[in-house]
Amino acid sequence: MTSGFSSQLEQSIAHSPVPEVTARRLEQMQDEPALWQTVEALSAEQQAELVEVVGVSNFLHRFICSHGDCLADFRQSAATPHSLNGEQDMAGLRRYKYRELLRLTRLDLSAGEADYPQVLDGLTRLAEQILGRGLGLIASDYGEPPLCVFGLGKLGAAELNFSSDIDLIFVTQNCEDFAADVDDYQKHVIDIIRRLSRALEEQTADGFLYRVDLKLRPWGRSGPLAMSVDETEQYYEASSEAWERFAWLRARVVAGSEDLGADLLGRLQPFIFSRSLAASDLDRFLQIKSDMARMRRRSGSWNVKVGAGGIRDIEFFVQMLQMVNGGRHEALRTTNTLQSMQALIDLGLLDADEAAAIRRSYLFLRRLENRLQMIDERQTHDLPDDRQQRLMLARSLGFDDSNGEALAAFEDQLLEHQTLARSCFERILPEQ
């Protein structure tokens, strides 16, 4: 190399997923004397960690170049979150988000299988912090009317991705329980939701916060942005949509009034978990499985989320066991996939050795998903067809390429995990 890197840096660069790309990114940092002086002040171990991050993430390289003060974070443990105390506007929340994504990327790159759930939990807690602070900042303009925010999907399950939509449902207090003007209350709530969604999604030079998905609410896109506890309960009492039961299986209060959320969740337990399943329930579950199978037959690259042998296969397996048994066993009424698997083991509904294998496959696929997304902070789940890009992924996941075997080893292991995940999907509600 000709850029005046130290021998230790050159060694770290050589072990990065694409050394030429990593070197070029570091050269850009070298062109900024003050920034590079800070890099040189890091220890050899901290510099190696910086090279790892720059080697796998283009968007974090850009963030480091424009916010050189974040290099000081490499002197701190990646396991210790930053404080949100001083951030009182959306611009500050964006800076906080990217500093935390930098920390969580460091944690991701160093985490073993046993520790990897901490990465997913950290990504979730980050979203909750930003959502809660953002809601508070906006709601304060309206006197902070009672409002509950449910997170569903991976947010509700506390297993968020690096670049994921956040699925939200907003619930208000019953009108008869509200002492002030009801019309003003309802208008203010709608204003808050619209302003919050815009603020979270706003694209700026410093990036954005989160893409917000509200279509899981009652009646989907055509429904009101928020309904009261009573109205929401009445909607689901009349609903026969199996997918809505699956959606609420992973619903959790993530911001706003805990009391409103606990009230509604208590009322919805009979909707989510039946003590016994009718034939019509099984028919609806079979339809969901058929829809999933049809989706995966679409042409294109293999999708780590919904493709055959992907993440969704394992999630469906676990959620079906929860749905079938949760009416009788309250321990299964948890939103998190891995915690649900442990509850199934404890109840004797899932063999411990089998669960351990499923857990390994699930975490491998989740790590792969995050590697795809941490490159450019894009919501992508497609495994690239290009051989060089797949090799880059393999190297970023730690597969040794000293003998030119990283890609083959990665693809062998991926096939093993795909096969197990696919078997989970196929054994649930097998076709007669």
XYZ file of C-alpha atoms in Angstrom, residues 31 235 277:
3
model
C -7.113 13.558 3.584
C -62.830 -4.166 16.154
C -58.848 -23.941 18.160
